[in-house]
Amino acid sequence: MSRLRDPRLSAVIAFVRCRGLPRASGVALLVALAATAFAGQRVAVPEFRYLVDFSVPVAEVVPLAHAVILATTLFSPMADLEQTSAQPMSRHRGVYLVVLLALALGLSALPLIAGATGEVFGSAARNVVGYLGLSMISARLFGSGLAWLLPLGVFGPTLLLGVRSDNTPEPWAWSLHTSSSTSAAVVATALWVIGVYAAATGRPRQTERAEQN
């Protein structure tokens, strides 16, 4: 049967496996299941700036983890071979980035099973889009092993400084806004588009290749 396998399908399977997507998807799924189990819980913003009482559902925070985990699969340790491949890899890369987005959105939707509202899912979907974009940018700049750097660098100040004295999110704290916020959706989409460009045109850093080989 293996001899009859379509060469294009074999190339796709190899493309996915060498990036460790099955393993990363399994880890992200475990995180999503945990988030589903605690779908009714909320994460309180630290009473740091104005001693506010502000919290967000767990389901809106967990997409950060999905984005970071999946972004670690962006680059392959076989990048040199891919660059010299007879078959163009640009289409595979483009499809792969769309698959990552679909996986991230699917994982973010799991809390709906436990009763999360459509509004919560809307915010979670927006957040996973934005943080996936940030993770892709971070992977391009610092290597996929540090895909978490920019997302956590944004998320930390957002939790500490992202709520005003009137108990509403700061304009720049897009991940704390409600799902109906147009400006937050625009920021998240822009981050994803920039991230896609960074990931599609980038190559693994030399240090990263050496670590993976």
CSV table of C-alpha atoms in Angstrom, one decimal:
chain,number,residue,atom,x,y,z
A,1,MET,CA,0.0,0.0,0.0
A,2,SER,CA,2.8,2.4,0.8
A,3,ARG,CA,4.1,2.1,-2.8
A,4,LEU,CA,0.7,3.3,-4.1
A,5,ARG,CA,0.7,6.3,-1.9
A,6,ASP,CA,0.4,9.6,-3.7
A,7,PRO,CA,3.9,11.3,-3.7
A,8,ARG,CA,2.2,14.6,-2.9
A,9,LEU,CA,0.5,13.2,0.1
A,10,SER,CA,3.7,11.6,1.3
A,11,ALA,CA,5.4,15.1,1.0
A,12,VAL,CA,2.6,16.7,3.1
A,13,ILE,CA,2.9,14.0,5.8
A,14,ALA,CA,6.6,14.4,5.9
A,15,PHE,CA,6.3,18.2,6.0
A,16,VAL,CA,3.9,17.9,9.0
A,17,ARG,CA,5.8,15.3,10.9
A,18,CYS,CA,9.2,16.9,10.7
A,19,ARG,CA,7.7,19.9,12.5
A,20,GLY,CA,6.3,17.9,15.3
A,21,LEU,CA,2.7,19.0,14.8
A,22,PRO,CA,1.1,15.8,16.1
A,23,ARG,CA,2.9,16.1,19.4
A,24,ALA,CA,2.3,19.8,19.7
A,25,SER,CA,-1.4,19.2,18.9
A,26,GLY,CA,-1.6,16.6,21.6
A,27,VAL,CA,-0.2,18.9,24.2
A,28,ALA,CA,-2.5,21.8,23.1
A,29,LEU,CA,-5.4,19.4,23.2
A,30,LEU,CA,-4.6,18.5,26.9
A,31,VAL,CA,-4.5,22.2,27.7
A,32,ALA,CA,-7.8,22.8,25.9
A,33,LEU,CA,-9.5,19.9,27.8
A,34,ALA,CA,-8.2,21.4,31.1
A,35,ALA,CA,-9.7,24.8,30.0
A,36,THR,CA,-12.9,23.1,29.2
A,37,ALA,CA,-13.1,21.5,32.6
A,38,PHE,CA,-12.6,24.9,34.2
A,39,ALA,CA,-14.7,26.8,31.6
A,40,GLY,CA,-16.8,28.4,34.4
A,41,GLN,CA,-13.8,29.9,36.2
A,42,ARG,CA,-12.4,33.3,35.7
A,43,VAL,CA,-8.9,34.8,35.9
A,44,ALA,CA,-8.8,37.9,38.1
A,45,VAL,CA,-6.6,40.8,36.9
A,46,PRO,CA,-4.1,41.6,39.7
A,47,GLU,CA,-5.2,44.5,41.9
A,48,PHE,CA,-2.1,46.4,41.0
A,49,ARG,CA,-2.8,49.6,39.4
A,50,TYR,CA,-6.2,51.0,40.6
A,51,LEU,CA,-7.2,48.2,43.0
A,52,VAL,CA,-9.9,47.2,40.4
A,53,ASP,CA,-12.1,44.1,40.5
A,54,PHE,CA,-11.8,42.9,36.9
A,55,SER,CA,-11.6,39.3,35.7
A,56,VAL,CA,-11.8,37.4,32.4
A,57,PRO,CA,-13.0,33.8,31.7
A,58,VAL,CA,-10.4,31.1,31.6
A,59,ALA,CA,-11.5,30.3,28.1
A,60,GLU,CA,-10.3,33.7,26.9
A,61,VAL,CA,-6.9,33.4,28.5
A,62,VAL,CA,-6.0,29.8,27.4
A,63,PRO,CA,-5.7,30.7,23.7
A,64,LEU,CA,-2.4,32.2,24.6
A,65,ALA,CA,-1.1,28.7,25.4
A,66,HIS,CA,-2.6,27.2,22.2
A,67,ALA,CA,-0.9,29.9,20.1
A,68,VAL,CA,2.5,29.4,21.7
A,69,ILE,CA,2.4,25.6,21.6
A,70,LEU,CA,1.4,25.5,17.9
A,71,ALA,CA,3.9,28.2,16.9
A,72,THR,CA,6.8,26.0,18.1
A,73,THR,CA,6.2,23.8,15.0
A,74,LEU,CA,6.7,26.6,12.5
A,75,PHE,CA,10.2,25.6,11.3
A,76,SER,CA,11.7,22.3,10.5
A,77,PRO,CA,15.2,21.0,11.4
A,78,MET,CA,15.3,19.9,7.7
A,79,ALA,CA,15.0,23.4,6.4
A,80,ASP,CA,18.1,23.1,4.3
A,81,LEU,CA,16.7,20.1,2.5
A,82,GLU,CA,13.4,21.8,2.0
A,83,GLN,CA,15.1,24.8,0.4
A,84,THR,CA,16.8,22.5,-2.2
A,85,SER,CA,13.7,20.4,-2.7
A,86,ALA,CA,12.5,19.8,-6.3
A,87,GLN,CA,9.0,20.5,-5.2
A,88,PRO,CA,8.2,24.1,-4.2
A,89,MET,CA,7.5,24.4,-0.4
A,90,SER,CA,5.8,27.8,-0.5
A,91,ARG,CA,2.4,26.3,-1.0
A,92,HIS,CA,2.9,23.8,1.8
A,93,ARG,CA,4.0,26.6,4.1
A,94,GLY,CA,0.9,28.6,3.3
A,95,VAL,CA,-1.5,25.7,3.8
A,96,TYR,CA,0.3,24.8,7.0
A,97,LEU,CA,-0.2,28.2,8.5
A,98,VAL,CA,-3.9,28.0,7.7
A,99,VAL,CA,-4.0,24.6,9.3
A,100,LEU,CA,-2.4,26.0,12.5
A,101,LEU,CA,-5.0,28.7,12.6
A,102,ALA,CA,-7.8,26.2,12.2
A,103,LEU,CA,-6.4,24.0,14.9
A,104,ALA,CA,-6.1,26.9,17.3
A,105,LEU,CA,-9.6,28.0,16.6
A,106,GLY,CA,-10.9,24.5,17.1
A,107,LEU,CA,-9.1,24.2,20.4
A,108,SER,CA,-10.5,27.5,21.5
A,109,ALA,CA,-14.0,26.3,20.8
A,110,LEU,CA,-13.9,23.3,23.1
A,111,PRO,CA,-15.1,25.2,26.2
A,112,LEU,CA,-18.4,25.7,24.4
A,113,ILE,CA,-19.0,22.0,25.2
A,114,ALA,CA,-18.9,22.9,28.9
A,115,GLY,CA,-21.3,25.8,28.6
A,116,ALA,CA,-19.1,28.7,27.6
A,117,THR,CA,-21.1,31.4,25.8
A,118,GLY,CA,-20.8,32.5,22.2
A,119,GLU,CA,-19.4,35.9,23.4
A,120,VAL,CA,-16.7,34.1,25.3
A,121,PHE,CA,-15.8,32.1,22.3
A,122,GLY,CA,-15.7,35.2,20.2
A,123,SER,CA,-13.2,36.8,22.5
A,124,ALA,CA,-11.2,33.5,22.7
A,125,ALA,CA,-11.1,33.2,18.9
A,126,ARG,CA,-9.9,36.8,18.5
A,127,ASN,CA,-7.3,36.3,21.2
A,128,VAL,CA,-5.9,33.1,19.6
A,129,VAL,CA,-5.7,34.8,16.3
A,130,GLY,CA,-3.7,37.7,17.7
A,131,TYR,CA,-1.5,35.6,20.0
A,132,LEU,CA,-0.8,33.2,17.2
A,133,GLY,CA,0.4,36.1,15.1
A,134,LEU,CA,2.6,37.3,17.9
A,135,SER,CA,4.0,33.8,18.3
A,136,MET,CA,4.8,33.6,14.6
A,137,ILE,CA,6.6,36.9,14.7
A,138,SER,CA,8.5,35.8,17.8
A,139,ALA,CA,9.5,32.5,16.2
A,140,ARG,CA,10.8,34.4,13.2
A,141,LEU,CA,12.8,36.8,15.2
A,142,PHE,CA,14.1,34.6,18.0
A,143,GLY,CA,13.6,31.0,16.8
A,144,SER,CA,10.6,28.7,17.3
A,145,GLY,CA,11.8,27.6,20.7
A,146,LEU,CA,11.2,31.2,21.9
A,147,ALA,CA,7.8,31.6,20.2
A,148,TRP,CA,6.4,32.4,23.7
A,149,LEU,CA,8.6,35.5,24.2
A,150,LEU,CA,6.5,38.2,22.5
A,151,PRO,CA,3.1,36.8,23.5
A,152,LEU,CA,4.1,36.6,27.2
A,153,GLY,CA,5.8,39.9,26.9
A,154,VAL,CA,2.5,41.4,25.8
A,155,PHE,CA,0.2,39.4,28.1
A,156,GLY,CA,2.1,40.3,31.3
A,157,PRO,CA,1.7,44.1,31.0
A,158,THR,CA,-1.8,43.6,29.8
A,159,LEU,CA,-2.8,41.8,33.0
A,160,LEU,CA,-0.9,44.3,35.2
A,161,LEU,CA,-1.7,47.6,33.5
A,162,GLY,CA,-4.5,46.8,31.1
A,163,VAL,CA,-7.5,47.9,33.2
A,164,ARG,CA,-8.5,51.6,33.9
A,165,SER,CA,-9.8,53.0,37.1
A,166,ASP,CA,-13.4,52.8,35.7
A,167,ASN,CA,-13.0,49.0,35.5
A,168,THR,CA,-12.8,49.0,31.7
A,169,PRO,CA,-9.8,47.7,29.6
A,170,GLU,CA,-7.3,50.2,28.2
A,171,PRO,CA,-7.6,50.8,24.4
A,172,TRP,CA,-4.3,49.0,23.9
A,173,ALA,CA,-5.2,45.9,26.0
A,174,TRP,CA,-7.0,44.3,23.1
A,175,SER,CA,-7.1,40.8,24.6
A,176,LEU,CA,-9.2,42.0,27.5
A,177,HIS,CA,-11.9,43.7,25.3
A,178,THR,CA,-15.3,42.1,24.7
A,179,SER,CA,-15.9,40.1,21.5
A,180,SER,CA,-17.8,43.1,20.0
A,181,SER,CA,-14.8,45.4,20.1
A,182,THR,CA,-13.9,46.2,16.5
A,183,SER,CA,-10.5,47.8,17.4
A,184,ALA,CA,-9.4,44.6,19.2
A,185,ALA,CA,-10.5,42.5,16.3
A,186,VAL,CA,-8.5,44.7,13.9
A,187,VAL,CA,-5.4,44.5,16.1
A,188,ALA,CA,-5.6,40.7,16.4
A,189,THR,CA,-6.1,40.3,12.6
A,190,ALA,CA,-3.2,42.7,11.8
A,191,LEU,CA,-0.9,40.7,14.1
A,192,TRP,CA,-1.9,37.4,12.4
A,193,VAL,CA,-1.3,38.8,9.0
A,194,ILE,CA,2.1,40.2,10.0
A,195,GLY,CA,2.9,36.8,11.6
A,196,VAL,CA,1.9,34.9,8.5
A,197,TYR,CA,4.2,37.0,6.4
A,198,ALA,CA,7.0,36.6,8.9
A,199,ALA,CA,6.5,32.8,9.1
A,200,ALA,CA,6.0,32.3,5.4
A,201,THR,CA,9.1,34.2,4.4
A,202,GLY,CA,11.4,33.3,7.3
A,203,ARG,CA,13.8,30.5,7.8
A,204,PRO,CA,15.1,28.9,11.0
A,205,ARG,CA,18.0,30.7,12.6
A,206,GLN,CA,21.4,29.0,12.3
A,207,THR,CA,21.5,28.4,16.0
A,208,GLU,CA,18.1,26.8,16.0
A,209,ARG,CA,19.1,24.4,13.2
A,210,ALA,CA,22.2,23.4,15.1
A,211,GLU,CA,20.1,22.7,18.2
A,212,GLN,CA,17.5,20.6,16.3
A,213,ASN,CA,20.0,18.5,14.3
